[in-house]
Amino acid sequence: MSAALHVTVGPEAKTHPGVSLGRFILDSLKKHANLSIPAQVDSESGRAISFPDILRMSVQAAEGWRALGLTSGDTLALFSFNNHFVYPLFFGAILEGITVAIVKHSTAAELRAFLDMCAPKAVLTEAESLDLVLSVLTPAERHVVVTAESVATTATSDAEVLSATDLFAKGGAARPESYQPGDVTDVREHIAFLAFSSGTSGLPKMVKLSDYSFTMTLQFMSDWHVRAGDRVFITSQLAWITGLAFTLVSTVLGATRVYGWYAADAGEVDWLGILKRHQITTWFLAPPGLTLLATEARARRARGAEVDMSSVRVLLTSGTGLHADAQRHFAEVLDTDVLQFYGITEVGIIAADAPPAKPGSVGRLTPGLQLRLVDVESGLDVVGAGVLGEVRAMGPAYMSGYQGSAAETGQVLDDHGFFRTGDLAYQDQDGYLYLVDRIKDSLKFDGVPIAPAEVEAVLLSHSAVKEACVVGRPHPRLVDVPTAFVVKQSGSEDVTETQLQDLVKNRLSYEKWLRGGVFFRDEIPKTSNGKLDRRNLKEWLRTLPPPDCDM
């Protein structure tokens, strides 16, 4: 007889509107077409687009994609930071029912691997990345659209290269009042987005998110912390699920999207000045961003300067569980509500807090969410407040699987269809969820998820490396700093820490660099089933001081 499941269920979810995501977004754009507030604003330059113009430009972009031969069922790869034209071009693809594969910023080899994974007909990129994109294209990627008014490049390619202006012109005759979105016959089957995820183990993956699942995410977020008329600061790029979600919910609700870009080296950005100048009401930022903001606020007060966050109603954070003391500290220093939530690309938002904050908690279960906490050793569901277990979840925003990998999809689901998150947590007597630790392999550097297997593969490509294991070295702001443990091949040429760090730096994007160091060992500890014992190595790293990272 099988052990009983202990499933905790969130409140009842809203009913799906019964339309495609493209229709849902188009109806929202039309609904807000007469608003006098801007639809989007560049946080640095102040350049803006009105709600009437974002509707017109999105419809023109939709017709432009159609003119290029992209229709429902085709894929567009998006490879761009936040900028003025990326949003209407992106919205146009959604309206047409084109699957948008949102590719995180990468090296040439990483980008090619992602393009192979999603097989796009066209690529949408920024001017700064155009030459990189052109250098890796194959004949299958026939069009490149650049998020700029004009295009200038010395690179050669067989692909047709167009500017944003060119694409809008192709759809110039389109009218919002007569435009009909692309044909999506089954909202549960049609894939709206292929979103990046580090997964719980192995190499990075593309998560298939259907029209149905993402619309359900927006349905929940519409009753959450963003309100009509808000000024929402968006510093997550679209390749992060938070950037994607907050961009679209701002559109759905008729809020102003103030966009920028948060990065690990963004310490010199005048965040407090931006918040005041644009009268920001809501901002999602990862815990490392909160640390930067609080540090800036303390430094200003020490100089006797003003810290004005009076417009900010709430700062939202996620990515790693924030300790209660740290959450209270941030709220006190920044003089505003700091609320946590917990979500993953594969499942959506699992839990979310609401004012007044319950420090240390990521909140209660979201509508329609089903949660089990499973003991790691016994595999049995835990029962009772304060009992630790692995979070396993399913809900209305559940993914459709991993792109091109049914086997990997099967590996992350348990026998009852629940997603194994690899996160350890407990619930209190009031149903609040508290994240404690991770048992999954993936790590997060400055809020960016990293799959250790990708870095390990680069290290193992060196002829002097026999074994490699990459884990996160604890850091008070950056959270997990990639750190390698290496066993050398006997009888091969010698290799140094610097040589291996340079190898990774030359092959992979900046967040994967081995800033935590390379430690050479005679052997790497293994678990009883022969897997790398990452927990053992992480415990040893906790005995060392945090690395002095060169960003």
Coordinates of C-alpha atoms in Angstrom, one line a residue:
M1 CA 0.0 0.0 0.0
S2 CA 1.5 3.4 -1.0
A3 CA 2.0 6.1 1.6
A4 CA -0.6 8.8 1.7
L5 CA 0.1 12.1 0.1
H6 CA -0.2 15.3 2.2
V7 CA -1.1 18.1 -0.3
T8 CA -1.6 21.7 0.8
V9 CA -3.8 23.7 -1.7
G10 CA -3.9 27.4 -2.2
P11 CA -7.2 29.4 -2.7
E12 CA -9.3 28.9 -5.8
A13 CA -7.7 30.2 -9.0
K14 CA -9.4 32.6 -11.4
T15 CA -11.1 31.1 -14.4
H16 CA -9.0 31.3 -17.6
P17 CA -10.5 33.9 -20.0
G18 CA -10.8 31.3 -22.8
V19 CA -8.7 33.3 -25.3
S20 CA -5.1 33.1 -26.6
L21 CA -2.4 35.0 -24.9
G22 CA -2.2 37.2 -28.0
R23 CA -5.9 38.1 -27.8
F24 CA -5.5 38.7 -24.0
I25 CA -2.7 41.2 -24.5
L26 CA -4.4 42.8 -27.5
D27 CA -7.6 43.3 -25.5
S28 CA -5.5 44.9 -22.7
L29 CA -3.7 47.2 -25.1
K30 CA -7.0 48.3 -26.6
K31 CA -8.6 48.8 -23.2
H32 CA -5.8 51.2 -22.1
A33 CA -5.4 53.0 -25.4
N34 CA -6.8 56.2 -24.1
L35 CA -4.7 56.4 -21.0
S36 CA -2.8 59.7 -20.7
I37 CA 0.1 58.1 -18.7
P38 CA 3.0 56.7 -20.6
A39 CA 3.1 53.0 -21.4
Q40 CA 6.8 52.8 -21.0
V41 CA 9.7 55.1 -20.0
D42 CA 13.5 54.7 -20.3
S43 CA 14.8 55.2 -16.8
E44 CA 18.0 56.9 -18.0
S45 CA 17.0 59.0 -21.0
G46 CA 13.3 59.5 -20.2
R47 CA 12.3 58.5 -23.7
A48 CA 8.7 57.3 -23.6
I49 CA 6.0 55.6 -25.6
S50 CA 2.3 56.4 -25.0
F51 CA -0.4 53.8 -24.6
P52 CA -2.0 54.6 -28.0
D53 CA 1.4 54.4 -29.6
I54 CA 2.4 51.1 -28.0
L55 CA -0.9 49.6 -29.3
R56 CA -0.2 50.9 -32.8
M57 CA 3.4 49.8 -32.9
S58 CA 2.6 46.3 -31.5
V59 CA 0.0 45.7 -34.2
Q60 CA 2.4 47.0 -36.9
A61 CA 5.1 44.7 -35.6
A62 CA 2.6 41.8 -35.6
E63 CA 1.8 42.4 -39.3
G64 CA 5.5 42.9 -39.9
W65 CA 6.4 39.5 -38.5
R66 CA 3.5 38.1 -40.6
A67 CA 5.0 39.7 -43.7
L68 CA 8.3 38.0 -43.0
G69 CA 6.5 34.7 -43.0
L70 CA 6.3 34.0 -39.3
T71 CA 3.0 32.7 -38.1
S72 CA 1.6 30.7 -35.2
G73 CA 3.8 27.7 -34.6
D74 CA 7.0 29.4 -35.7
T75 CA 9.7 30.5 -33.3
L76 CA 11.4 33.8 -32.8
A77 CA 14.5 34.0 -30.7
L78 CA 14.8 37.1 -28.6
F79 CA 18.3 38.1 -27.6
S80 CA 18.3 41.6 -26.2
F81 CA 18.5 43.7 -23.0
N82 CA 15.7 46.0 -22.2
N83 CA 15.4 48.9 -24.6
H84 CA 12.9 51.3 -26.3
F85 CA 11.9 49.1 -29.3
V86 CA 12.2 45.6 -27.8
Y87 CA 8.8 45.8 -26.1
P88 CA 6.5 46.6 -29.1
L89 CA 8.4 44.2 -31.3
F90 CA 8.0 41.5 -28.6
F91 CA 4.3 42.2 -28.1
G92 CA 3.8 42.0 -31.9
A93 CA 5.2 38.4 -31.9
I94 CA 2.8 37.5 -29.0
L95 CA -0.2 38.9 -30.9
E96 CA 0.7 36.8 -33.9
G97 CA 0.9 33.6 -31.8
I98 CA 4.6 33.2 -32.6
T99 CA 6.5 31.2 -30.0
V100 CA 9.1 33.5 -28.4
A101 CA 12.3 31.8 -27.2
I102 CA 13.9 34.3 -24.8
V103 CA 17.6 33.7 -24.8
K104 CA 19.8 35.0 -22.0
H105 CA 22.9 36.9 -22.9
S106 CA 25.6 34.5 -23.8
T107 CA 28.9 33.9 -25.5
A108 CA 28.9 32.8 -29.2
A109 CA 29.0 29.1 -28.3
E110 CA 26.2 29.5 -25.7
L111 CA 24.0 31.4 -28.1
R112 CA 24.5 28.8 -30.9
A113 CA 23.5 26.1 -28.4
F114 CA 20.3 27.9 -27.5
L115 CA 19.4 28.6 -31.1
D116 CA 19.9 24.9 -31.9
M117 CA 17.6 24.1 -29.0
C118 CA 14.7 26.4 -30.1
A119 CA 15.2 26.3 -33.9
P120 CA 13.9 29.9 -34.7
K121 CA 13.0 31.3 -38.1
A122 CA 14.2 34.8 -37.0
V123 CA 16.2 36.5 -34.3
L124 CA 15.3 39.7 -32.5
T125 CA 18.4 41.4 -31.1
E126 CA 19.9 44.7 -30.0
A127 CA 22.4 46.7 -32.1
E128 CA 25.2 45.9 -29.6
S129 CA 24.8 42.2 -30.1
L130 CA 24.1 42.2 -33.9
D131 CA 27.6 41.1 -34.9
L132 CA 27.7 38.3 -32.4
V133 CA 24.3 37.0 -33.6
L134 CA 25.4 37.2 -37.3
S135 CA 28.6 35.3 -36.5
V136 CA 26.6 32.2 -35.3
L137 CA 23.6 32.1 -37.7
T138 CA 22.8 29.2 -40.0
P139 CA 20.7 29.3 -43.1
A140 CA 17.7 28.2 -41.0
E141 CA 17.6 31.6 -39.3
R142 CA 16.5 33.7 -42.3
H143 CA 15.8 37.1 -40.7
V144 CA 17.4 39.3 -38.0
V145 CA 15.5 42.3 -36.6
V146 CA 17.4 44.9 -34.6
T147 CA 15.8 46.9 -31.8
A148 CA 17.0 50.2 -33.4
E149 CA 15.8 52.8 -35.8
S150 CA 18.6 52.0 -38.3
V151 CA 21.2 49.2 -38.8
A152 CA 24.9 49.5 -39.3
T153 CA 27.2 46.5 -39.4
T154 CA 30.3 45.3 -41.2
A155 CA 29.5 41.7 -40.6
T156 CA 28.4 39.5 -43.5
S157 CA 25.5 37.1 -43.4
D158 CA 22.9 35.5 -45.7
A159 CA 20.2 36.5 -43.3
E160 CA 18.0 39.5 -44.0
V161 CA 18.8 42.2 -41.5
L162 CA 16.1 44.8 -40.7
S163 CA 15.7 47.6 -38.2
A164 CA 12.7 48.1 -36.0
T165 CA 11.7 50.9 -38.4
D166 CA 11.8 48.4 -41.3
L167 CA 9.6 45.9 -39.5
F168 CA 7.1 48.5 -38.5
A169 CA 7.0 49.7 -42.1
K170 CA 6.1 46.2 -43.3
G171 CA 3.1 46.3 -41.1
G172 CA 2.4 50.0 -41.6
A173 CA -1.0 49.5 -43.1
A174 CA -2.3 47.6 -40.0
R175 CA -5.0 49.2 -37.9
P176 CA -5.6 48.2 -34.3
E177 CA -9.4 48.3 -34.8
S178 CA -9.4 45.7 -37.6
Y179 CA -6.3 43.6 -36.7
Q180 CA -7.0 40.0 -35.7
P181 CA -4.4 38.0 -33.7
G182 CA -2.7 34.9 -35.0
D183 CA -4.7 31.7 -35.0
V184 CA -4.2 29.7 -31.8
T185 CA -6.6 26.7 -31.7
D186 CA -5.6 25.2 -28.3
V187 CA -4.3 27.5 -25.6
R188 CA -3.1 24.6 -23.5
E189 CA -1.1 23.1 -26.4
H190 CA 0.2 26.3 -28.0
I191 CA 3.6 27.3 -26.6
A192 CA 3.8 31.1 -26.0
F193 CA 7.4 31.2 -24.6
L194 CA 10.5 29.1 -24.4
A195 CA 12.1 30.5 -21.2
F196 CA 15.6 29.9 -19.9
S197 CA 16.0 27.8 -16.8
S198 CA 19.0 26.3 -15.1
G199 CA 16.8 23.4 -14.0
T200 CA 17.5 21.4 -10.9
S201 CA 20.5 19.6 -12.5
G202 CA 22.4 19.2 -15.7
L203 CA 22.7 21.7 -18.5
P204 CA 20.6 24.9 -19.0
K205 CA 17.1 24.2 -20.4
M206 CA 14.3 25.9 -22.3
V207 CA 11.0 25.6 -20.5
K208 CA 7.9 25.4 -22.6
L209 CA 5.2 27.8 -21.3
S210 CA 1.8 27.6 -22.9
D211 CA -0.7 30.4 -23.6
Y212 CA -2.8 28.9 -20.8
S213 CA -0.1 28.7 -18.2
F214 CA 1.2 32.2 -18.7
T215 CA -2.2 33.8 -18.9
M216 CA -2.9 32.1 -15.5
T217 CA 0.3 33.7 -14.1
L218 CA -1.0 37.1 -15.3
Q219 CA -4.4 36.5 -13.8
F220 CA -2.8 36.0 -10.4
M221 CA -0.4 38.9 -10.7
S222 CA -3.3 41.2 -11.7
D223 CA -4.6 40.9 -8.1
W224 CA -1.2 41.1 -6.5
H225 CA 1.1 44.1 -6.0
V226 CA 0.9 45.9 -9.3
R227 CA -2.1 48.3 -9.7
A228 CA -3.5 50.3 -12.6
G229 CA -1.6 53.6 -12.9
D230 CA 1.5 52.3 -11.1
R231 CA 5.0 53.1 -12.2
V232 CA 6.7 49.7 -12.2
F233 CA 10.5 49.7 -12.3
I234 CA 11.7 46.7 -14.5
T235 CA 15.4 45.9 -14.3
S236 CA 15.1 42.2 -15.0
Q237 CA 15.7 41.4 -18.6
L238 CA 13.0 39.5 -20.5
A239 CA 15.1 36.3 -20.3
W240 CA 14.4 36.3 -16.6
I241 CA 10.9 35.0 -15.8
T242 CA 10.4 38.0 -13.5
G243 CA 11.2 40.4 -16.3
L244 CA 8.8 38.6 -18.6
A245 CA 6.0 38.5 -16.0
F246 CA 6.3 42.1 -14.7
T247 CA 6.5 43.5 -18.3
L248 CA 3.3 41.8 -19.3
V249 CA 1.3 42.4 -16.1
S250 CA 2.1 46.1 -16.4
T251 CA 0.6 46.0 -19.9
V252 CA -2.5 44.1 -18.7
L253 CA -3.2 46.5 -15.9
G254 CA -2.4 49.8 -17.5
A255 CA 0.6 50.6 -15.5
T256 CA 3.7 52.5 -16.7
R257 CA 6.8 50.3 -17.3
V258 CA 9.9 52.2 -16.4
Y259 CA 12.8 50.0 -17.7
G260 CA 16.5 49.8 -16.9
W261 CA 19.0 47.1 -16.4
Y262 CA 20.4 45.7 -13.2
A263 CA 23.7 43.9 -13.4
A264 CA 26.4 42.7 -11.1
D265 CA 28.6 45.7 -11.8
A266 CA 25.7 48.2 -11.5
G267 CA 26.9 49.7 -8.2
E268 CA 27.4 53.1 -9.7
V269 CA 23.8 53.5 -11.0
D270 CA 21.9 56.1 -9.1
W271 CA 19.0 53.8 -8.1
L272 CA 17.6 56.1 -5.5
G273 CA 17.7 59.0 -7.9
I274 CA 15.7 56.9 -10.5
L275 CA 13.1 55.9 -7.9
K276 CA 12.5 59.5 -6.9
R277 CA 12.7 61.0 -10.5
H278 CA 10.2 58.5 -11.9
Q279 CA 8.1 58.2 -8.8
I280 CA 8.4 54.4 -8.8
T281 CA 5.7 52.5 -6.9
T282 CA 6.8 48.9 -7.3
W283 CA 10.1 47.2 -8.0
F284 CA 11.2 43.6 -8.1
L285 CA 14.9 43.0 -7.4
A286 CA 16.8 40.0 -6.2
P287 CA 18.4 40.0 -2.7
P288 CA 21.8 41.2 -4.1
G289 CA 20.0 44.3 -5.5
L290 CA 18.4 45.0 -2.2
T291 CA 21.9 45.0 -0.6
L292 CA 23.1 47.5 -3.2
L293 CA 20.1 49.7 -2.6
A294 CA 20.4 49.6 1.2
T295 CA 24.2 50.3 1.0
E296 CA 23.5 53.3 -1.2
A297 CA 20.8 54.6 1.2
R298 CA 23.1 54.2 4.3
A299 CA 26.0 56.0 2.4
R300 CA 23.7 58.9 1.5
R301 CA 22.4 59.3 5.0
A302 CA 26.0 59.2 6.3
R303 CA 26.8 62.2 4.1
G304 CA 23.7 64.0 5.3
A305 CA 22.0 63.6 1.9
E306 CA 18.3 62.9 1.4
V307 CA 16.9 59.4 0.8
D308 CA 13.5 59.9 -0.7
M309 CA 11.6 56.7 -1.3
S310 CA 8.2 58.1 -0.5
S311 CA 6.6 57.0 -3.8
V312 CA 7.7 53.3 -3.3
R313 CA 4.8 51.2 -2.0
V314 CA 6.6 47.9 -2.1
L315 CA 9.9 46.2 -3.0
L316 CA 9.5 42.6 -4.1
T317 CA 12.2 40.1 -3.9
S318 CA 12.8 36.4 -4.8
G319 CA 15.5 34.1 -5.9
T320 CA 16.8 32.9 -2.5
G321 CA 15.1 32.9 0.8
L322 CA 15.8 36.1 2.7
H323 CA 16.4 35.6 6.4
A324 CA 14.0 37.4 8.7
D325 CA 16.6 39.7 10.2
A326 CA 17.9 40.7 6.7
Q327 CA 14.3 41.4 5.6
R328 CA 13.6 43.6 8.6
H329 CA 16.9 45.4 8.1
F330 CA 16.1 46.2 4.4
A331 CA 12.6 47.4 5.3
E332 CA 14.0 49.7 8.1
V333 CA 16.9 51.1 6.0
L334 CA 14.7 51.6 2.9
D335 CA 11.6 52.7 4.9
T336 CA 9.2 50.7 2.8
D337 CA 7.6 47.3 2.7
V338 CA 9.9 44.5 1.5
L339 CA 8.0 41.4 0.6
Q340 CA 9.2 38.0 -0.6
F341 CA 7.7 35.5 -3.0
Y342 CA 8.8 32.2 -4.4
G343 CA 8.5 31.1 -7.9
I344 CA 10.3 29.0 -10.5
T345 CA 10.0 29.0 -14.3
E346 CA 8.6 25.5 -14.4
V347 CA 5.7 26.0 -12.0
G348 CA 5.1 29.8 -11.8
I349 CA 4.6 31.7 -8.5
I350 CA 4.3 29.1 -5.8
A351 CA 3.9 31.4 -2.7
A352 CA 3.7 35.1 -2.2
D353 CA 3.6 37.4 0.9
A354 CA 1.3 40.4 1.4
P355 CA 1.4 43.3 3.8
P356 CA 2.1 43.3 6.6
A357 CA 5.2 41.2 5.8
K358 CA 5.9 38.1 7.8
P359 CA 9.8 38.4 7.9
G360 CA 11.7 35.3 6.7
S361 CA 8.6 33.9 4.9
V362 CA 8.0 33.7 1.1
G363 CA 4.3 33.9 1.9
R364 CA 1.3 31.6 1.5
L365 CA 0.4 29.4 -1.5
T366 CA -0.9 31.2 -4.6
P367 CA -4.3 30.4 -6.1
G368 CA -4.6 26.9 -7.6
L369 CA -1.2 25.8 -6.3
Q370 CA -0.8 22.3 -4.9
L371 CA 2.2 21.7 -2.6
R372 CA 3.8 18.7 -1.0
L373 CA 6.8 18.7 1.3
V374 CA 8.7 15.4 1.0
D375 CA 11.3 14.1 3.4
V376 CA 14.6 13.8 1.5
E377 CA 15.7 10.5 3.1
S378 CA 12.5 8.6 3.3
G379 CA 10.6 10.0 0.3
L380 CA 7.5 10.3 2.5
D381 CA 5.3 13.4 2.7
V382 CA 6.0 15.4 5.9
V383 CA 3.1 16.5 8.1
G384 CA 3.0 19.3 10.7
A385 CA 4.3 22.8 11.1
G386 CA 8.0 23.3 11.1
V387 CA 8.9 20.0 9.5
L388 CA 11.4 20.3 6.7
G389 CA 10.9 18.8 3.3
E390 CA 11.6 19.2 -0.4
V391 CA 9.1 21.5 -2.1
R392 CA 7.2 19.6 -4.8
A393 CA 4.5 21.6 -6.6
M394 CA 2.1 21.8 -9.4
G395 CA -0.4 24.5 -10.4
P396 CA -2.3 26.4 -13.2
A397 CA 1.0 27.9 -14.5
Y398 CA 2.7 24.5 -14.8
M399 CA 5.1 24.1 -17.7
S400 CA 4.4 21.9 -20.7
G401 CA 7.9 20.4 -20.4
Y402 CA 11.4 21.0 -21.5
Q403 CA 12.1 21.8 -25.1
G404 CA 13.3 18.8 -27.0
S405 CA 13.8 16.6 -23.9
A406 CA 11.0 14.4 -22.8
A407 CA 13.5 12.4 -20.8
E408 CA 14.6 15.4 -18.8
T409 CA 11.0 16.4 -18.2
G410 CA 10.3 13.0 -16.7
Q411 CA 13.3 13.2 -14.4
V412 CA 12.1 16.4 -12.7
L413 CA 8.5 15.1 -12.1
D414 CA 7.7 12.6 -9.3
D415 CA 5.4 9.6 -9.7
H416 CA 2.4 11.9 -8.9
G417 CA 3.2 14.6 -11.5
F418 CA 4.6 17.1 -9.0
F419 CA 7.7 19.1 -9.9
R420 CA 10.7 18.4 -7.8
T421 CA 12.1 21.9 -7.0
G422 CA 15.2 20.8 -5.1
D423 CA 14.4 23.5 -2.5
L424 CA 14.1 22.6 1.2
A425 CA 11.3 24.4 3.1
Y426 CA 8.8 24.2 5.9
Q427 CA 5.4 25.7 6.6
D428 CA 4.3 27.3 9.9
Q429 CA 1.0 26.8 11.6
D430 CA -0.6 29.6 9.5
G431 CA 0.5 28.1 6.2
Y432 CA 3.4 30.5 5.5
L433 CA 6.3 28.9 3.6
Y434 CA 9.9 29.3 4.6
L435 CA 12.8 28.4 2.3
V436 CA 15.8 27.0 4.2
D437 CA 18.3 25.5 1.7
R438 CA 18.7 23.9 -1.7
I439 CA 19.4 20.2 -2.5
K440 CA 19.5 20.9 -6.2
D441 CA 22.7 21.4 -8.1
S442 CA 22.0 24.8 -9.6
L443 CA 23.3 27.9 -8.0
K444 CA 22.6 31.6 -8.2
F445 CA 25.2 34.3 -8.7
D446 CA 23.9 37.8 -8.2
G447 CA 20.4 36.5 -8.9
V448 CA 21.4 34.7 -12.2
P449 CA 20.8 31.0 -12.2
I450 CA 23.7 28.8 -13.2
A451 CA 23.9 25.1 -14.2
P452 CA 27.2 23.8 -12.8
A453 CA 27.3 21.1 -15.5
E454 CA 27.9 23.7 -18.1
V455 CA 31.0 25.0 -16.3
E456 CA 32.2 21.5 -15.5
A457 CA 32.0 20.6 -19.2
V458 CA 34.4 23.4 -20.0
L459 CA 36.8 22.4 -17.3
L460 CA 36.7 18.8 -18.5
S461 CA 37.6 19.8 -22.0
H462 CA 41.1 20.6 -20.7
S463 CA 43.4 17.6 -21.2
A464 CA 44.9 18.0 -17.7
V465 CA 41.5 17.8 -15.9
K466 CA 40.2 14.3 -14.9
E467 CA 37.3 15.4 -12.7
A468 CA 35.6 18.7 -12.0
C469 CA 32.8 19.8 -9.6
V470 CA 31.4 23.3 -9.5
V471 CA 29.5 24.6 -6.5
G472 CA 28.6 28.0 -5.0
R473 CA 31.0 29.7 -2.5
P474 CA 28.8 31.7 -0.1
H475 CA 29.0 35.5 -0.4
P476 CA 26.9 38.0 1.6
R477 CA 25.7 39.9 -1.5
L478 CA 26.3 37.7 -4.6
V479 CA 24.9 34.5 -2.8
D480 CA 26.7 31.8 -4.8
V481 CA 30.1 32.5 -6.3
P482 CA 31.1 29.8 -8.8
T483 CA 34.0 27.7 -7.4
A484 CA 35.6 24.6 -8.9
F485 CA 37.1 21.5 -7.3
V486 CA 39.4 19.7 -9.8
V487 CA 41.3 16.4 -9.9
K488 CA 44.2 16.5 -12.4
Q489 CA 44.9 13.8 -14.9
S490 CA 48.0 11.7 -13.8
G491 CA 50.8 11.9 -16.3
S492 CA 49.4 14.9 -18.2
E493 CA 50.8 18.4 -18.4
D494 CA 50.3 20.6 -15.3
V495 CA 47.5 23.2 -15.1
T496 CA 47.1 26.1 -12.8
E497 CA 44.2 27.8 -11.2
T498 CA 44.6 30.9 -13.4
Q499 CA 44.7 28.8 -16.6
L500 CA 41.4 27.1 -15.7
Q501 CA 39.8 30.4 -14.7
D502 CA 40.9 31.9 -18.0
L503 CA 39.5 28.9 -19.9
V504 CA 36.1 29.4 -18.4
K505 CA 36.3 33.2 -18.9
N506 CA 37.0 32.7 -22.6
R507 CA 34.2 30.2 -23.1
L508 CA 31.3 31.3 -20.9
S509 CA 29.4 34.4 -19.9
Y510 CA 30.5 36.5 -17.0
E511 CA 28.3 35.1 -14.2
K512 CA 29.9 31.7 -14.7
W513 CA 33.5 32.8 -14.2
L514 CA 35.3 31.0 -11.3
R515 CA 35.6 34.0 -9.0
G516 CA 35.5 31.7 -6.0
G517 CA 38.7 30.0 -7.1
V518 CA 39.9 26.6 -8.2
F519 CA 40.8 24.0 -5.6
F520 CA 42.8 21.0 -6.6
R521 CA 42.1 17.7 -4.8
D522 CA 43.3 14.1 -5.0
E523 CA 39.7 13.1 -5.3
I524 CA 36.2 14.6 -5.2
P525 CA 33.9 13.2 -2.6
K526 CA 31.0 11.0 -3.8
T527 CA 27.6 10.1 -2.4
S528 CA 26.7 6.5 -1.7
N529 CA 25.2 6.2 -5.3
G530 CA 28.4 7.6 -6.9
K531 CA 27.2 11.2 -7.6
L532 CA 29.4 14.2 -6.8
D533 CA 28.9 15.1 -3.2
R534 CA 28.3 18.8 -3.7
R535 CA 26.9 19.3 -0.2
N536 CA 30.2 18.1 1.3
L537 CA 32.2 20.6 -0.7
K538 CA 29.8 23.5 0.0
E539 CA 30.0 22.8 3.7
W540 CA 33.8 23.0 3.5
L541 CA 33.6 26.3 1.6
R542 CA 31.5 27.7 4.4
T543 CA 34.6 27.5 6.6
L544 CA 36.4 30.0 4.3
P545 CA 35.9 33.7 4.3
P546 CA 33.8 35.1 1.4
P547 CA 35.8 35.6 -1.8
D548 CA 36.9 39.0 -2.7
C549 CA 35.2 39.1 -6.1
D550 CA 36.5 41.2 -9.0
M551 CA 33.2 42.0 -10.9

